[in-house]
Tab-separated table of C-alpha atoms in Angstrom:
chain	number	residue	atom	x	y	z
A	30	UNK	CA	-9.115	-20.681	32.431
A	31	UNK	CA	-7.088	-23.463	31.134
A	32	UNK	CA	-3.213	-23.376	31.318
A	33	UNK	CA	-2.835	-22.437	27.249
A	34	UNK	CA	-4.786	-19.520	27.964
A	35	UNK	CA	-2.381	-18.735	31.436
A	36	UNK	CA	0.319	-18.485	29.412
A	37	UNK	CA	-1.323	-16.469	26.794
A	38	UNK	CA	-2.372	-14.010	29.335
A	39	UNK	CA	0.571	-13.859	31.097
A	40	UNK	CA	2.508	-13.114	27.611
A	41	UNK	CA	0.248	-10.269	27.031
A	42	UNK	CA	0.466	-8.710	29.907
A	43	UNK	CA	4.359	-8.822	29.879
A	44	UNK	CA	4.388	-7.302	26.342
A	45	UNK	CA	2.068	-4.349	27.935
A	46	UNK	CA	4.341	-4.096	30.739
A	47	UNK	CA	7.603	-3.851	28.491
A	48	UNK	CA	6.395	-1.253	25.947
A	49	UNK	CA	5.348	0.800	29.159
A	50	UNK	CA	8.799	0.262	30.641
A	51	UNK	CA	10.787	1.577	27.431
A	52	UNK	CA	11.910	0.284	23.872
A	53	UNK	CA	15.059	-0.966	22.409
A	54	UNK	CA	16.913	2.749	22.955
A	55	UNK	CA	15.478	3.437	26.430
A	56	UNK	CA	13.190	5.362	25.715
A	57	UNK	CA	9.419	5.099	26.851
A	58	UNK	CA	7.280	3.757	24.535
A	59	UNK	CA	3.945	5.835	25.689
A	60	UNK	CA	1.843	2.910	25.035
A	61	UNK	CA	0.227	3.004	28.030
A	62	UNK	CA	-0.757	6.734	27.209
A	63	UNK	CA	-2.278	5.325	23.874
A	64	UNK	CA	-3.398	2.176	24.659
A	65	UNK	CA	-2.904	0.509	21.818
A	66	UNK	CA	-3.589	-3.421	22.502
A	67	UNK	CA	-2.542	-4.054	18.972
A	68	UNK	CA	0.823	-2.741	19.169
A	69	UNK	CA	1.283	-5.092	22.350
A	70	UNK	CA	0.261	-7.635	20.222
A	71	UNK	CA	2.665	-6.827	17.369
A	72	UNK	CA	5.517	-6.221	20.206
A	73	UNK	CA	4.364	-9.407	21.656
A	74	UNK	CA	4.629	-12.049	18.429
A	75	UNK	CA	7.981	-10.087	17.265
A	76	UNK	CA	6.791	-8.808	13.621
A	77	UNK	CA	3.887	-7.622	12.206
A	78	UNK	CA	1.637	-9.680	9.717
A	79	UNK	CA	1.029	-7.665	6.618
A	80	UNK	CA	-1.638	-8.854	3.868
A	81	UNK	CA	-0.349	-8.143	0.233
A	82	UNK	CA	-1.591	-9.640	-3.217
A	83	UNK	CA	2.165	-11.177	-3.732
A	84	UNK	CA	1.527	-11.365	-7.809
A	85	UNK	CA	2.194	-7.673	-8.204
A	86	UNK	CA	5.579	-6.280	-9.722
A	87	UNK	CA	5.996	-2.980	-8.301
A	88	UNK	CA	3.312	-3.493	-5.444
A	89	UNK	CA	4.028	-6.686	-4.202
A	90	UNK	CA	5.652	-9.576	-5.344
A	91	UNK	CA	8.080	-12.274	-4.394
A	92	UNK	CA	11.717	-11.032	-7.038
A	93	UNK	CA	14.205	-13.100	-8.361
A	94	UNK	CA	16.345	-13.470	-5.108
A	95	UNK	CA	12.972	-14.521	-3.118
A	96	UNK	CA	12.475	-11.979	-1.407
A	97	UNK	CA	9.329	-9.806	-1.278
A	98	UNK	CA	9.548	-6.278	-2.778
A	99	UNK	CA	7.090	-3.514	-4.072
A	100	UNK	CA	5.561	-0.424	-2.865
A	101	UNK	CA	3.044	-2.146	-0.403
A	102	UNK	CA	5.709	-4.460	0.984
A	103	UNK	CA	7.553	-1.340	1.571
A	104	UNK	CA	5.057	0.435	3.684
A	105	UNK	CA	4.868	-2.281	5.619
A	106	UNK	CA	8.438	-2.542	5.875
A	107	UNK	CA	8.645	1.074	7.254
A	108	UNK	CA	6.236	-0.204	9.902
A	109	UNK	CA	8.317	-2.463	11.233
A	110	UNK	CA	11.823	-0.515	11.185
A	111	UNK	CA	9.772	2.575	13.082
A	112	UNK	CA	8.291	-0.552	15.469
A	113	UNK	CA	11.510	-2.819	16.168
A	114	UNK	CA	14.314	-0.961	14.215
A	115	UNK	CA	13.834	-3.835	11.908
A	116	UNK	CA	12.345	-3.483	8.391
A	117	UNK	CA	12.626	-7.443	7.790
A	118	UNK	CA	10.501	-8.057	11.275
A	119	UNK	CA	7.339	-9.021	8.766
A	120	UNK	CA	5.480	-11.720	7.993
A	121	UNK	CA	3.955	-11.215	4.664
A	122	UNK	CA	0.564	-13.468	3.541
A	123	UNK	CA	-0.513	-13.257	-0.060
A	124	UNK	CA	-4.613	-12.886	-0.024
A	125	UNK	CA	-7.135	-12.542	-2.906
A	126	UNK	CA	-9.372	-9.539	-3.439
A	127	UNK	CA	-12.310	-11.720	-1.651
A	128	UNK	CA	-10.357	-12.922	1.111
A	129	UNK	CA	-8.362	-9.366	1.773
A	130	UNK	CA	-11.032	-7.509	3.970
A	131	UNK	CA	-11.943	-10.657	6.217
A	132	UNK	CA	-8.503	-11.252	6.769
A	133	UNK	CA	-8.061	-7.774	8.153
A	134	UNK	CA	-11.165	-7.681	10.496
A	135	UNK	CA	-10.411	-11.121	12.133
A	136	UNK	CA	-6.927	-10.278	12.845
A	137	UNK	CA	-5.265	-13.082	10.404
A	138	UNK	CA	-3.115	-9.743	9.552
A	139	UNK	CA	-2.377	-7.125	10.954
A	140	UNK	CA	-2.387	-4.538	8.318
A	141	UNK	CA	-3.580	-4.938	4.427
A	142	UNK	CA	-1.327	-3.244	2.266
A	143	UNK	CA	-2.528	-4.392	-0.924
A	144	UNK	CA	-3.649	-2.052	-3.791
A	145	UNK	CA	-6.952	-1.623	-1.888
A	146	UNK	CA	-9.062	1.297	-3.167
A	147	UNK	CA	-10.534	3.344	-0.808
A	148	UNK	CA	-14.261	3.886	-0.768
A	149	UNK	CA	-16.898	5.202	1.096
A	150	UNK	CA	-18.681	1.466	1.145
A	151	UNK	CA	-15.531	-0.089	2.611
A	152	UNK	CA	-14.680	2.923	5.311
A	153	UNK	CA	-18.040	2.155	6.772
A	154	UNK	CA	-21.149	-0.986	7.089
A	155	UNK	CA	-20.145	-4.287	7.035
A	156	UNK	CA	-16.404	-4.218	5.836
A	157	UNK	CA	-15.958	-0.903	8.053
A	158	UNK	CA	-12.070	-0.922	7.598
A	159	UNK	CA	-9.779	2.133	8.734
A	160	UNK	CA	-7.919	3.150	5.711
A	161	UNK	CA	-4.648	5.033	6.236
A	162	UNK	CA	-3.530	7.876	3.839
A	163	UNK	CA	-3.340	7.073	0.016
A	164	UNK	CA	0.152	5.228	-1.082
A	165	UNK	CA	-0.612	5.539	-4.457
A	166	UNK	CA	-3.322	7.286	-6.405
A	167	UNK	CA	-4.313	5.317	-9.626
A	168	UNK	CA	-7.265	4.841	-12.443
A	169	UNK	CA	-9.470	2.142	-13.585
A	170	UNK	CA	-8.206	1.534	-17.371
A	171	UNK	CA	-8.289	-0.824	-19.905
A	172	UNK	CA	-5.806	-3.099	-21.976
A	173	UNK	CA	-6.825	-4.743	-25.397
A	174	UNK	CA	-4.577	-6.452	-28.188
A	175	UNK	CA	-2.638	-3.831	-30.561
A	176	UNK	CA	-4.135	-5.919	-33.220
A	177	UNK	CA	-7.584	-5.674	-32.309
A	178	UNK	CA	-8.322	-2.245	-33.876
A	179	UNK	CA	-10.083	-0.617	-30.475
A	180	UNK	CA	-9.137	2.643	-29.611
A	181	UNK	CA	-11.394	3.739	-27.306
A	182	UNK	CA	-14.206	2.132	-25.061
A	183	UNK	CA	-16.729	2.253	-27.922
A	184	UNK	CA	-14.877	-0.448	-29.317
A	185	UNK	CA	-16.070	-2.570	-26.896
A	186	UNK	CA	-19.369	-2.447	-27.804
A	187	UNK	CA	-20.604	-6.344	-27.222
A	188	UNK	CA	-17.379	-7.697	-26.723
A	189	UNK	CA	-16.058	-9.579	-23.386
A	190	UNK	CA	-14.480	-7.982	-20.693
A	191	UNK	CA	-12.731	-10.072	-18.238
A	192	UNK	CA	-11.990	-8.493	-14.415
A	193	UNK	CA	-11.556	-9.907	-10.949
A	194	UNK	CA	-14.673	-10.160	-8.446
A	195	UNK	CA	-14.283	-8.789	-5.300
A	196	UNK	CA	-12.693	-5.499	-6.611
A	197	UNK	CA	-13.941	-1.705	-7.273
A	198	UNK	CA	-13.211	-2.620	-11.518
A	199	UNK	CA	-16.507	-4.731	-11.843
A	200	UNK	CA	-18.986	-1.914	-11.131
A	201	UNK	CA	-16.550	1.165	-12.832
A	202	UNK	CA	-16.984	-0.703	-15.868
A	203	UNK	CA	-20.818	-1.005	-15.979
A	204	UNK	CA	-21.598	2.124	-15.120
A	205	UNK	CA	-19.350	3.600	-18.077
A	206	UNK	CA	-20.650	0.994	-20.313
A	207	UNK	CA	-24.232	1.723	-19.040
A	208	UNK	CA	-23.539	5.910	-19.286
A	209	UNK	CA	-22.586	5.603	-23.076
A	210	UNK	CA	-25.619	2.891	-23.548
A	211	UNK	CA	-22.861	-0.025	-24.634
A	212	UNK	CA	-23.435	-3.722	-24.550
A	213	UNK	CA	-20.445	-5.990	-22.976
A	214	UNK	CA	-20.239	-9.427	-21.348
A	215	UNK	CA	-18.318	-9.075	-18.231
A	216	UNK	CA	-16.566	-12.260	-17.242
A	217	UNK	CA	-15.260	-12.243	-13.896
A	218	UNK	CA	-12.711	-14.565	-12.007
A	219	UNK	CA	-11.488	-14.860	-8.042
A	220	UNK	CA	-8.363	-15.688	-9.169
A	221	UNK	CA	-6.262	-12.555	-11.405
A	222	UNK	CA	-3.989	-15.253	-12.569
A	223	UNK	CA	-7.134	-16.582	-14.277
A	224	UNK	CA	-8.566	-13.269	-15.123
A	225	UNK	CA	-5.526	-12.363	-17.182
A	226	UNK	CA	-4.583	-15.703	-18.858
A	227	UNK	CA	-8.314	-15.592	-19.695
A	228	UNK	CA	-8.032	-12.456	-21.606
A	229	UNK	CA	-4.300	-14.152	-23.205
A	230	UNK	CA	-6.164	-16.776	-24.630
A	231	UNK	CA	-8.712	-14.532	-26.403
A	232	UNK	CA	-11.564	-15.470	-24.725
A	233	UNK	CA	-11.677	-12.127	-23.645
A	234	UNK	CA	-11.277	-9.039	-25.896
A	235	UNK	CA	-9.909	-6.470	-23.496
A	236	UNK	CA	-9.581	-6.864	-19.403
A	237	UNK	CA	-9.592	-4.196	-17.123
A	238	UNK	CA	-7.670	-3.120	-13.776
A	239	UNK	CA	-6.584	-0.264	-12.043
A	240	UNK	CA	-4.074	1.179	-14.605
A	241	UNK	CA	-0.481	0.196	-12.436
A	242	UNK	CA	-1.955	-2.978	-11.918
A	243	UNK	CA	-2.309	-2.995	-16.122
A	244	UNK	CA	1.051	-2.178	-16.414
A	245	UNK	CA	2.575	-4.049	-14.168
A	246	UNK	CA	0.619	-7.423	-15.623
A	247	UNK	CA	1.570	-6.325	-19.204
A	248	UNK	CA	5.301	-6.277	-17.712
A	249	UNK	CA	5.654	-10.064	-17.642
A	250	UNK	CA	3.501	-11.235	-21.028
A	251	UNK	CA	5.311	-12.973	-23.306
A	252	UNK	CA	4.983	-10.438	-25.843
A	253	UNK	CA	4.288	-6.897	-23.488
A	254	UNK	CA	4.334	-4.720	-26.600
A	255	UNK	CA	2.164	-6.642	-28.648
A	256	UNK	CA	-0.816	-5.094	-25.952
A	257	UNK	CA	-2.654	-1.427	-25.568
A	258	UNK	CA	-4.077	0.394	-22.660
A	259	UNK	CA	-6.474	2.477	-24.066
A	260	UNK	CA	-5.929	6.142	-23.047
A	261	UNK	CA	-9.296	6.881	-21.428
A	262	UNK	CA	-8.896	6.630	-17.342
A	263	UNK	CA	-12.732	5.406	-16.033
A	264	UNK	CA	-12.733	6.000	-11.960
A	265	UNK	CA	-10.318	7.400	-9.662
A	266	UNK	CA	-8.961	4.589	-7.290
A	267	UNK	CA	-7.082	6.093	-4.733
A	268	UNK	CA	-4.897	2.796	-3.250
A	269	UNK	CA	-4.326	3.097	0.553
A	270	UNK	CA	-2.987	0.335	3.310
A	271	UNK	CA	-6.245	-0.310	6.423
A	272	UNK	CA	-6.012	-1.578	9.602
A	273	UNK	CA	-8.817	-3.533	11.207
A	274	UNK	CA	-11.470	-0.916	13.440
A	275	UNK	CA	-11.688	-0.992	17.030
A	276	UNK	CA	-7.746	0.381	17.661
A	277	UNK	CA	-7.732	4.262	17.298
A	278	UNK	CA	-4.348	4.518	18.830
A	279	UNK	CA	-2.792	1.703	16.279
A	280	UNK	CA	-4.514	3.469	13.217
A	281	UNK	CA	-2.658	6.590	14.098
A	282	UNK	CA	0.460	4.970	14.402
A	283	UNK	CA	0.120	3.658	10.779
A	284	UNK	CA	-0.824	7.222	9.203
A	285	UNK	CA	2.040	8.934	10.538
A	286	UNK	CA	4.487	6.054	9.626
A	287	UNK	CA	3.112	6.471	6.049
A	288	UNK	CA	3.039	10.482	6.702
A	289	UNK	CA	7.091	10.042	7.992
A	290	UNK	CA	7.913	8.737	4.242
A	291	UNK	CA	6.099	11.481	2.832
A	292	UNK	CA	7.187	14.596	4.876
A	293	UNK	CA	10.927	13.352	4.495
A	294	UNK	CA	10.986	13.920	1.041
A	295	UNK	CA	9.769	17.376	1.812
A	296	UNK	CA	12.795	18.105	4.159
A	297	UNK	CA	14.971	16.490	1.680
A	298	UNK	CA	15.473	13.891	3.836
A	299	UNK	CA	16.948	10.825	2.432
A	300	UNK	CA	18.417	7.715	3.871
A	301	UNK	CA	21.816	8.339	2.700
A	302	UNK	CA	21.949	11.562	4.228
A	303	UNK	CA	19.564	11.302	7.222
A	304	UNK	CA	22.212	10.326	9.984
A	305	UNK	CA	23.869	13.776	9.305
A	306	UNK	CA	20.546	15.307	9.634
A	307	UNK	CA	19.868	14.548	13.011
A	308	UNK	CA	22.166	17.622	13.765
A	309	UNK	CA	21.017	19.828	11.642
A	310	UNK	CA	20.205	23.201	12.996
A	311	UNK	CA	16.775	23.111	11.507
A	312	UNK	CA	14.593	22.623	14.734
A	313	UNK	CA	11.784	21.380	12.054
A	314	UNK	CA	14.181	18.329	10.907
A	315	UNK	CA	15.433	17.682	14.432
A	316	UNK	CA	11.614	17.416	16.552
A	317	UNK	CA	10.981	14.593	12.887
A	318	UNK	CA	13.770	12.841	13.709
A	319	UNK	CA	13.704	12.035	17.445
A	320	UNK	CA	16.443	14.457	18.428
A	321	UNK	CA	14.299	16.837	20.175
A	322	UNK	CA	10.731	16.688	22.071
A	323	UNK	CA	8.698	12.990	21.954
A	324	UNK	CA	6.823	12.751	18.772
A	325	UNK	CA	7.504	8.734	19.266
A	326	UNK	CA	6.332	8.916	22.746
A	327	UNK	CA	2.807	10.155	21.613
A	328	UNK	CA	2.446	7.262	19.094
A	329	UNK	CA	3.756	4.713	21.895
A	330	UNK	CA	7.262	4.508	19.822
A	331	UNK	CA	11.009	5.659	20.450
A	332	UNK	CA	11.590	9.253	19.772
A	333	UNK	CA	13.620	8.170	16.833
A	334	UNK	CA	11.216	6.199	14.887
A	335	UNK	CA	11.526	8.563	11.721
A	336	UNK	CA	15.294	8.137	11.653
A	337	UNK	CA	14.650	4.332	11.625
A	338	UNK	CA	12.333	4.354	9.204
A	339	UNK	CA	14.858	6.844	6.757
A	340	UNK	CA	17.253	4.981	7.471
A	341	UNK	CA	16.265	1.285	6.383
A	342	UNK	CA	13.585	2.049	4.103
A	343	UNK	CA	13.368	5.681	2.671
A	344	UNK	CA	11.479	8.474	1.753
A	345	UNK	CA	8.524	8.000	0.084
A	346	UNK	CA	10.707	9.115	-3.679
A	347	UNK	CA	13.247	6.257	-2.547
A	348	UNK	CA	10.340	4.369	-2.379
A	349	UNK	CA	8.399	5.090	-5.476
A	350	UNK	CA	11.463	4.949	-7.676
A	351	UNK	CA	13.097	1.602	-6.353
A	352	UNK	CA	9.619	0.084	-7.211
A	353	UNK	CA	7.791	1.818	-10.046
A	354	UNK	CA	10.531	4.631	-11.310
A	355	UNK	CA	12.209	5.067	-14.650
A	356	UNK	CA	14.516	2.614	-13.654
A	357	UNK	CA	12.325	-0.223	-13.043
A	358	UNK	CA	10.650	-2.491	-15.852
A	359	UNK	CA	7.181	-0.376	-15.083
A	360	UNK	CA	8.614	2.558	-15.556
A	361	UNK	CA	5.465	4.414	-14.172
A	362	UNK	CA	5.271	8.486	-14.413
A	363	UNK	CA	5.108	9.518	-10.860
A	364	UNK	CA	1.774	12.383	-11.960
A	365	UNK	CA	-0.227	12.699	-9.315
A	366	UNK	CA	1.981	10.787	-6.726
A	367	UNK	CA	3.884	14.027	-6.888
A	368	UNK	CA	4.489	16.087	-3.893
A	369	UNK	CA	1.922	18.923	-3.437
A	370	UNK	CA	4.547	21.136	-3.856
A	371	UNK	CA	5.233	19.629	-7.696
A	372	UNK	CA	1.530	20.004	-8.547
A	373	UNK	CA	0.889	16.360	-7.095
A	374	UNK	CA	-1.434	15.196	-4.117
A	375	UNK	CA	1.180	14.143	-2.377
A	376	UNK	CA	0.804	15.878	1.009
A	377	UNK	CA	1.381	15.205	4.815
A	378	UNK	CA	0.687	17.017	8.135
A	379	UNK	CA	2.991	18.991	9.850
A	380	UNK	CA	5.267	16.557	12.416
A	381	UNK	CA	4.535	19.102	15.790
């Protein structure tokens, strides 16, 4: 073995015998117990490298101060506050629907976060990702000009559709075309930018998306209002972060960070109020947040890795709102991104 590769062992092996030792509060981390090589890794290199698309307001995107924000950039954030206490310990990489699932499989990130759908196709075969619970349950719709008199998708009938290859939108739309026996031209681009200037320019009559992804696009045209999204929802695309197969132990760790969001806002939890919740009297709200038994431990984390991830980022309301809520250009109904308890799927397991 060269030297390079000394070193590299030698780091790794240090980074396994750390997280064994004890995190940043003293407490053990467990990872020995789970065995999660990736969460060495991550502990190793000092911040975890999250995929995102990087052109989506409300999603991801890079705002006006330069910093990243959206829903998927805060999931990832959360990851890295209940990791290193730290929600800004993350690299973010912008990727293309093509590029997205190879990325994740190679190990060029360490988590996708980026409006992925989750199908059966890409759960198993050859992209065989593990997909983490749904961050946001959408629809497949479609936007058109306010002046072009189409209402509904039998206005479409031999007109040009543009979309982005490498996505679930391509085959929605054919087989509703195909099921109501309507002609289209589907013209399809790597590149959304592309797609949606495309369909600006007129050489496309309508273009389609998951429905956010609509809104959020329409958001920054020049003239927003002057374009429709036709009522009529055509799929259900259920948008969820995945990690790369082979880690069980790391997998887990993601689903209950994402299920820590979730099951705060069922408690009530919130991060203004959360440091006076670690003494409440609730034995429920104390066992989430660290103060008694070892949650963490099981997931190779501190006991307190809820708290942290309360505290810097949010519940998953917080979340929602800051990014897509009626105070945000999108301005996006929260419907079935509800809690279960407010007639939405919205729903995590119990923390015990």
């Amino acid at each position: 073995m060269s030297k390079k590769g000394l070193l590299k062992l030698a780091s790794l092996c240090l980074a396994i015998a750390a997280t064994a030792c004890g995190g940043p509060s003293g407490q053990p981390n467990g990872n020995v117990a789970t065995g999660s090589q990736k969460l060495a890794q991550i502990q190793n290199q000092g911040q975890i490298v999250c995929g995102v698309s990087g052109e989506l307001p409300g999603f991801s995107f890079v705002d006006a101060t330069g910093r990243y924000a959206g829903l998927d950039v805060d999931i990832c954030r959360a990851i890295a506050a209940a990791i290193f206490d730290d929600p800004d310990a993350v690299e973010f990489r912008n990727l293309n629907a093509k590029e997205r699932f190879t990325a994740v499989k190679s190990g060029e990130v360490d988590i996708l976060s980026r409006n992925t759908t989750w199908t059966l196709s890409r759960d198993t075969g050859a992209v065989g990702l593990q997909f983490a619970p749904v961050v946001f349950y959408d629809g497949q719709g479609i936007m058109v000009r306010q002046n072009s008199g189409i209402t509904n998708l039998a206005g479409l009938d031999n007109q040009a559709i543009c979309t982005q290859t490498g996505t679930t939108n391509e085959q929605n739309i054919a087989d509703r075309m195909a099921s109501l026996g309507l002609n289209y031209q589907v013209v399809v681009f790597e590149d959304i930018n592309v797609a949606y200037a495309t369909y600006l320019q007129g050489r496309c009559q309508a273009v389609t998306s998951d429905r956010s992804q609509l809104v959020s696009r329409r958001s920054r045209f020049p003239d927003p209002e002057q374009h429709l999204i036709l009522e009529e929802t055509i799929s259900k695309e259920p948008l969820a972060p995945a990690v790369a197969p082979g880690d069980p132990n790391w997998s887990d760790l993601v689903n209950w960070i994402i299920y820590t969001t979730i099951y705060a806002e069922e408690l009530g939890i919130t991060s203004e109020n959360v440091e006076e919740m670690v003494n409440s009297p609730n034995p429920e709200i104390t066992r989430f947040l660290g103060t008694e038994g070892n949650l963490g431990q099981e997931l190779g984390l501190t006991n307190d890795f809820a708290l942290r991830v309360i505290r810097h980022v949010g519940n998953y309301e917080e979340i929602y709102n800051r990014n897509l809520g009626p105070e945000t250009p999108l301005n996006l109904e929260r419907g079935l991104n509800r809690l279960w308890t407010d007639d939405g799927l919205m729903y995590s397991p119990p923390f015990r």
